[in-house]
XYZ file of C-alpha atoms in Angstrom:
318
model
C -33.330 13.606 -0.571
C -33.045 17.176 0.615
C -30.074 18.374 2.692
C -32.336 18.695 5.709
C -33.477 15.073 5.419
C -29.879 13.938 4.972
C -28.780 15.854 8.088
C -31.641 14.340 10.073
C -30.649 10.851 8.866
C -27.045 11.417 9.908
C -28.155 12.644 13.305
C -30.398 9.599 13.710
C -27.611 7.151 12.941
C -25.377 6.468 15.940
C -21.659 7.310 15.752
C -20.804 3.688 16.434
C -22.751 2.547 13.384
C -21.029 5.158 11.239
C -17.615 3.990 12.466
C -18.573 0.380 11.757
C -19.685 1.190 8.208
C -16.488 3.152 7.531
C -14.345 0.287 8.859
C -16.302 -2.219 6.774
C -15.831 -0.082 3.662
C -12.084 0.092 4.347
C -11.848 -3.691 4.740
C -13.769 -4.277 1.506
C -11.508 -1.838 -0.332
C -8.418 -3.610 1.020
C -9.816 -6.962 -0.111
C -10.476 -5.712 -3.644
C -7.047 -4.036 -3.794
C -5.291 -7.228 -2.608
C -7.189 -9.326 -5.159
C -6.102 -6.964 -7.945
C -2.477 -7.101 -6.765
C -2.517 -10.896 -6.698
C -3.981 -10.986 -10.198
C -1.266 -8.633 -11.456
C 1.394 -10.699 -9.697
C 0.118 -13.866 -11.353
C 0.181 -12.159 -14.739
C 3.717 -10.910 -14.144
C 4.772 -14.397 -13.114
C 3.353 -15.788 -16.342
C 5.195 -13.159 -18.369
C 8.471 -13.997 -16.610
C 7.986 -17.683 -17.356
C 7.243 -16.918 -20.990
C 10.293 -14.656 -21.262
C 12.570 -17.326 -19.781
C 11.160 -19.954 -22.137
C 11.698 -17.659 -25.115
C 15.334 -17.016 -24.182
C 16.022 -20.673 -23.407
C 14.336 -21.764 -26.631
C 16.518 -19.476 -28.745
C 19.688 -20.753 -27.072
C 18.562 -24.380 -27.354
C 17.927 -23.894 -31.072
C 21.411 -22.438 -31.602
C 23.012 -25.262 -29.623
C 21.089 -27.972 -31.427
C 21.955 -26.504 -34.838
C 25.630 -26.248 -33.895
C 25.653 -29.809 -32.538
C 24.051 -31.360 -35.603
C 25.453 -29.291 -38.472
C 28.350 -27.323 -37.003
C 28.430 -23.553 -37.404
C 30.314 -20.864 -39.208
C 31.500 -17.523 -37.862
C 28.133 -15.793 -38.176
C 26.360 -18.646 -36.387
C 29.081 -18.616 -33.738
C 28.385 -14.939 -33.086
C 24.666 -15.767 -32.830
C 25.422 -18.483 -30.279
C 27.542 -16.098 -28.202
C 24.738 -13.519 -28.307
C 22.213 -16.167 -27.196
C 24.508 -17.225 -24.341
C 24.857 -13.641 -23.153
C 21.101 -13.108 -23.430
C 20.468 -16.163 -21.263
C 22.030 -14.344 -18.306
C 19.030 -11.989 -18.335
C 16.445 -14.783 -18.045
C 14.209 -14.181 -14.986
C 14.310 -17.835 -13.899
C 18.013 -18.454 -14.537
C 19.318 -20.958 -11.972
C 22.831 -20.771 -10.487
C 23.792 -24.138 -12.009
C 22.676 -23.093 -15.480
C 24.450 -19.760 -15.094
C 27.708 -21.578 -14.353
C 27.294 -23.725 -17.461
C 26.626 -20.632 -19.567
C 29.771 -19.004 -18.222
C 31.780 -22.134 -18.987
C 30.371 -22.277 -22.532
C 31.332 -18.652 -23.090
C 34.908 -19.461 -22.108
C 35.160 -22.714 -24.066
C 32.258 -23.866 -26.215
C 33.347 -27.295 -27.442
C 31.037 -30.087 -28.564
C 30.857 -31.721 -25.155
C 29.926 -28.509 -23.354
C 27.295 -27.702 -25.959
C 25.668 -31.101 -25.467
C 25.814 -30.762 -21.675
C 24.315 -27.264 -21.779
C 21.593 -28.420 -24.183
C 20.545 -31.182 -21.776
C 20.430 -28.720 -18.873
C 18.389 -26.286 -20.946
C 15.874 -28.962 -21.901
C 15.513 -29.946 -18.246
C 14.928 -26.333 -17.144
C 12.515 -25.715 -20.015
C 10.461 -28.731 -18.987
C 10.227 -27.323 -15.442
C 9.154 -23.917 -16.712
C 6.590 -25.431 -19.068
C 5.062 -27.368 -16.180
C 5.085 -24.216 -14.030
C 3.367 -22.263 -16.795
C 0.745 -24.984 -17.127
C -0.004 -24.823 -13.403
C -0.270 -21.028 -13.456
C -2.667 -21.125 -16.397
C -4.675 -23.883 -14.732
C -4.877 -21.858 -11.527
C -6.055 -18.808 -13.450
C -8.549 -20.308 -15.907
C -9.612 -23.692 -14.489
C -8.844 -23.844 -10.749
C -9.776 -26.865 -8.698
C -12.159 -26.827 -5.768
C -9.499 -26.155 -3.140
C -7.580 -23.727 -5.355
C -10.705 -21.694 -6.071
C -11.461 -21.458 -2.341
C -7.888 -20.400 -1.604
C -8.098 -17.725 -4.303
C -11.078 -16.265 -2.439
C -9.396 -16.423 0.980
C -5.923 -15.243 0.038
C -6.859 -11.585 -0.698
C -8.363 -11.418 2.796
C -4.847 -11.468 4.288
C -4.613 -7.680 4.191
C -8.006 -6.944 5.830
C -7.443 -9.650 8.442
C -4.001 -8.245 9.251
C -5.473 -4.762 9.696
C -8.254 -6.077 11.924
C -5.719 -8.056 13.953
C -3.510 -4.997 14.480
C -6.513 -2.961 15.643
C -7.436 -5.736 18.093
C -3.855 -5.970 19.441
C -3.637 -2.202 19.939
C -7.012 -2.084 21.678
C -6.015 -4.949 23.997
C -2.729 -3.202 24.806
C -4.549 0.024 25.641
C -7.035 -1.803 27.900
C -4.232 -3.616 29.748
C -2.210 -0.415 30.203
C -5.284 1.393 31.542
C -5.959 -1.502 33.933
C -2.368 -1.470 35.190
C -2.512 2.310 35.705
C -5.395 1.873 38.167
C -3.279 -0.308 40.451
C -2.413 1.331 43.743
C 1.343 1.927 43.682
C 1.599 3.217 47.246
C 2.764 -0.198 48.448
C 6.168 -1.568 47.282
C 4.807 -4.973 46.297
C 1.960 -3.414 44.377
C 4.298 -1.045 42.513
C 6.502 -3.955 41.448
C 3.435 -5.916 40.342
C 2.213 -2.969 38.250
C 5.601 -2.695 36.545
C 5.511 -6.374 35.655
C 1.957 -6.048 34.328
C 3.044 -3.220 32.025
C 5.987 -5.285 30.812
C 3.782 -8.333 30.249
C 1.317 -6.208 28.270
C 4.013 -4.915 25.934
C 5.533 -8.376 25.476
C 2.108 -9.839 24.672
C 1.601 -7.064 22.137
C 4.978 -7.671 20.439
C 4.433 -11.442 20.433
C 0.972 -11.090 18.911
C 2.279 -8.649 16.312
C 5.041 -11.089 15.301
C 2.504 -13.910 15.005
C 0.188 -11.718 12.946
C 2.976 -10.720 10.572
C 3.967 -14.351 10.015
C 0.381 -15.423 9.407
C 0.220 -12.686 6.772
C 3.521 -13.939 5.355
C 2.163 -17.483 5.240
C -0.995 -16.438 3.410
C 0.889 -14.360 0.845
C 3.778 -16.783 0.323
C 3.963 -17.745 -3.305
C 4.194 -21.419 -4.104
C 7.279 -22.585 -5.976
C 6.900 -25.716 -8.063
C 10.467 -27.045 -7.824
C 11.988 -23.875 -9.295
C 15.416 -22.928 -7.971
C 14.822 -19.160 -7.828
C 14.090 -18.533 -4.137
C 14.594 -20.213 -0.810
C 12.767 -23.467 -0.234
C 9.034 -23.053 0.278
C 8.585 -25.803 2.875
C 10.988 -24.526 5.603
C 9.610 -21.004 5.235
C 6.004 -22.175 5.554
C 6.821 -24.429 8.496
C 8.617 -21.655 10.379
C 5.753 -19.227 9.765
C 3.249 -21.734 11.140
C 5.360 -22.555 14.212
C 6.053 -18.895 15.078
C 2.352 -18.069 14.744
C 1.271 -21.150 16.733
C 3.616 -20.353 19.613
C 1.721 -17.102 20.238
C -1.410 -19.133 21.068
C 0.200 -20.078 24.393
C -0.344 -16.470 25.492
C -3.717 -17.631 26.791
C -1.895 -19.538 29.567
C -1.358 -16.270 31.368
C 0.671 -13.071 31.276
C 3.576 -14.760 33.109
C 4.298 -16.868 30.008
C 4.812 -13.812 27.785
C 8.619 -13.503 28.214
C 9.209 -17.167 27.403
C 6.893 -17.138 24.373
C 8.519 -14.008 22.977
C 11.982 -15.521 23.517
C 10.969 -18.701 21.646
C 9.650 -16.629 18.743
C 12.875 -14.629 18.535
C 14.957 -17.829 18.593
C 12.846 -19.319 15.792
C 13.253 -16.085 13.865
C 17.050 -16.381 14.102
C 16.928 -20.072 13.157
C 15.055 -19.069 10.005
C 18.183 -17.384 8.623
C 19.905 -20.762 8.759
C 17.110 -22.965 7.448
C 15.772 -20.859 4.579
C 18.963 -19.626 2.976
C 20.112 -21.175 -0.288
C 23.277 -23.146 -0.667
C 26.402 -21.036 -0.513
C 28.660 -20.682 -3.501
C 31.283 -22.928 -1.894
C 28.727 -25.728 -1.407
C 27.703 -25.843 -5.060
C 29.901 -27.689 -7.581
C 31.669 -25.196 -9.791
C 33.225 -25.602 -13.202
C 36.489 -27.389 -12.506
C 35.232 -29.003 -9.291
C 36.698 -32.559 -8.967
C 33.286 -34.169 -8.718
C 32.023 -32.241 -11.708
C 35.162 -33.093 -13.697
C 34.626 -36.786 -13.000
C 30.993 -36.557 -14.076
C 31.955 -34.644 -17.202
C 34.656 -37.198 -18.018
C 32.244 -40.113 -17.623
C 29.642 -38.404 -19.810
C 32.382 -37.583 -22.325
C 33.408 -41.234 -22.438
C 29.780 -42.252 -22.972
C 29.534 -39.845 -25.895
C 32.733 -41.245 -27.446
C 31.501 -44.792 -26.895
C 28.241 -43.963 -28.656
C 30.194 -42.420 -31.562
C 32.350 -45.550 -31.826
C 29.242 -47.731 -31.880
C 27.762 -45.600 -34.647
C 31.025 -45.807 -36.634
C 31.201 -49.577 -36.210
C 27.581 -49.972 -37.249
C 28.098 -47.834 -40.346
C 31.219 -49.813 -41.324
C 29.345 -53.111 -40.966
C 26.533 -51.718 -43.115
C 29.022 -50.716 -45.822
C 30.640 -54.171 -45.807
C 27.221 -55.759 -46.073
C 26.375 -53.584 -49.058
C 29.653 -54.420 -50.777
C 29.167 -58.117 -50.226
């Protein structure tokens, strides 16, 4: 195609069509970019799970060897190194961190057994999480595959929603500017219309941001690394759904925006993790009682083993 033909083609195409094609190209690029980011995030999540399992597995091996065979000075140094390395695990939970700290201060047989049980429980959670991530990546179900196609569209939809909100705000401001302000009642009505327009815009923007948050919220499969998934998802849905009442009329805008702001403040209370004072710490009376009961169970099991071995020896002698 010659430059003259290309110029004639551009002149033939309407500016609106050119703007539409450019906007469509931008939305497609955003979709592809979001899909690539989600794929990289899933890969990073898998690497973090694998790193945590590797660290936990090394510490569990040291603890199990020390519990079964005892350990000398060199093995004791290896156990201390493994305990310190566990602090750097990406999925280290607060409860497990407290047990690691307690084992670093005093690593007796009982604490080693208690820490080993906690490690095995956390490793089982991480193994299940890794299985789900691999299943989502390589063999997704029908609903999961559909969600994988829709989730990268959060970015393009958010951009389109912002453009629509801005255009609606501009139209409403232009309409309010055409109101005759020569009369006092009309001037007051125009001021309220401008205020309603801005409140509708802010309310819609908040709803749009929380819909985007809901679509990009990563699922947690019972892992104690972030705030609970369910309260966060529920709040996002409620805040976004409240904005739908804007269709009642512009007079409802102040009340809807106030409800959204109140829900936003409530979210700080509902989605935060338990404070340090609410969690049982090493030396907490409840934890001491639990440790004492488990310690008694261990001693009872040792006594049973000793009694059984003595009976076996008497049987052999007889």
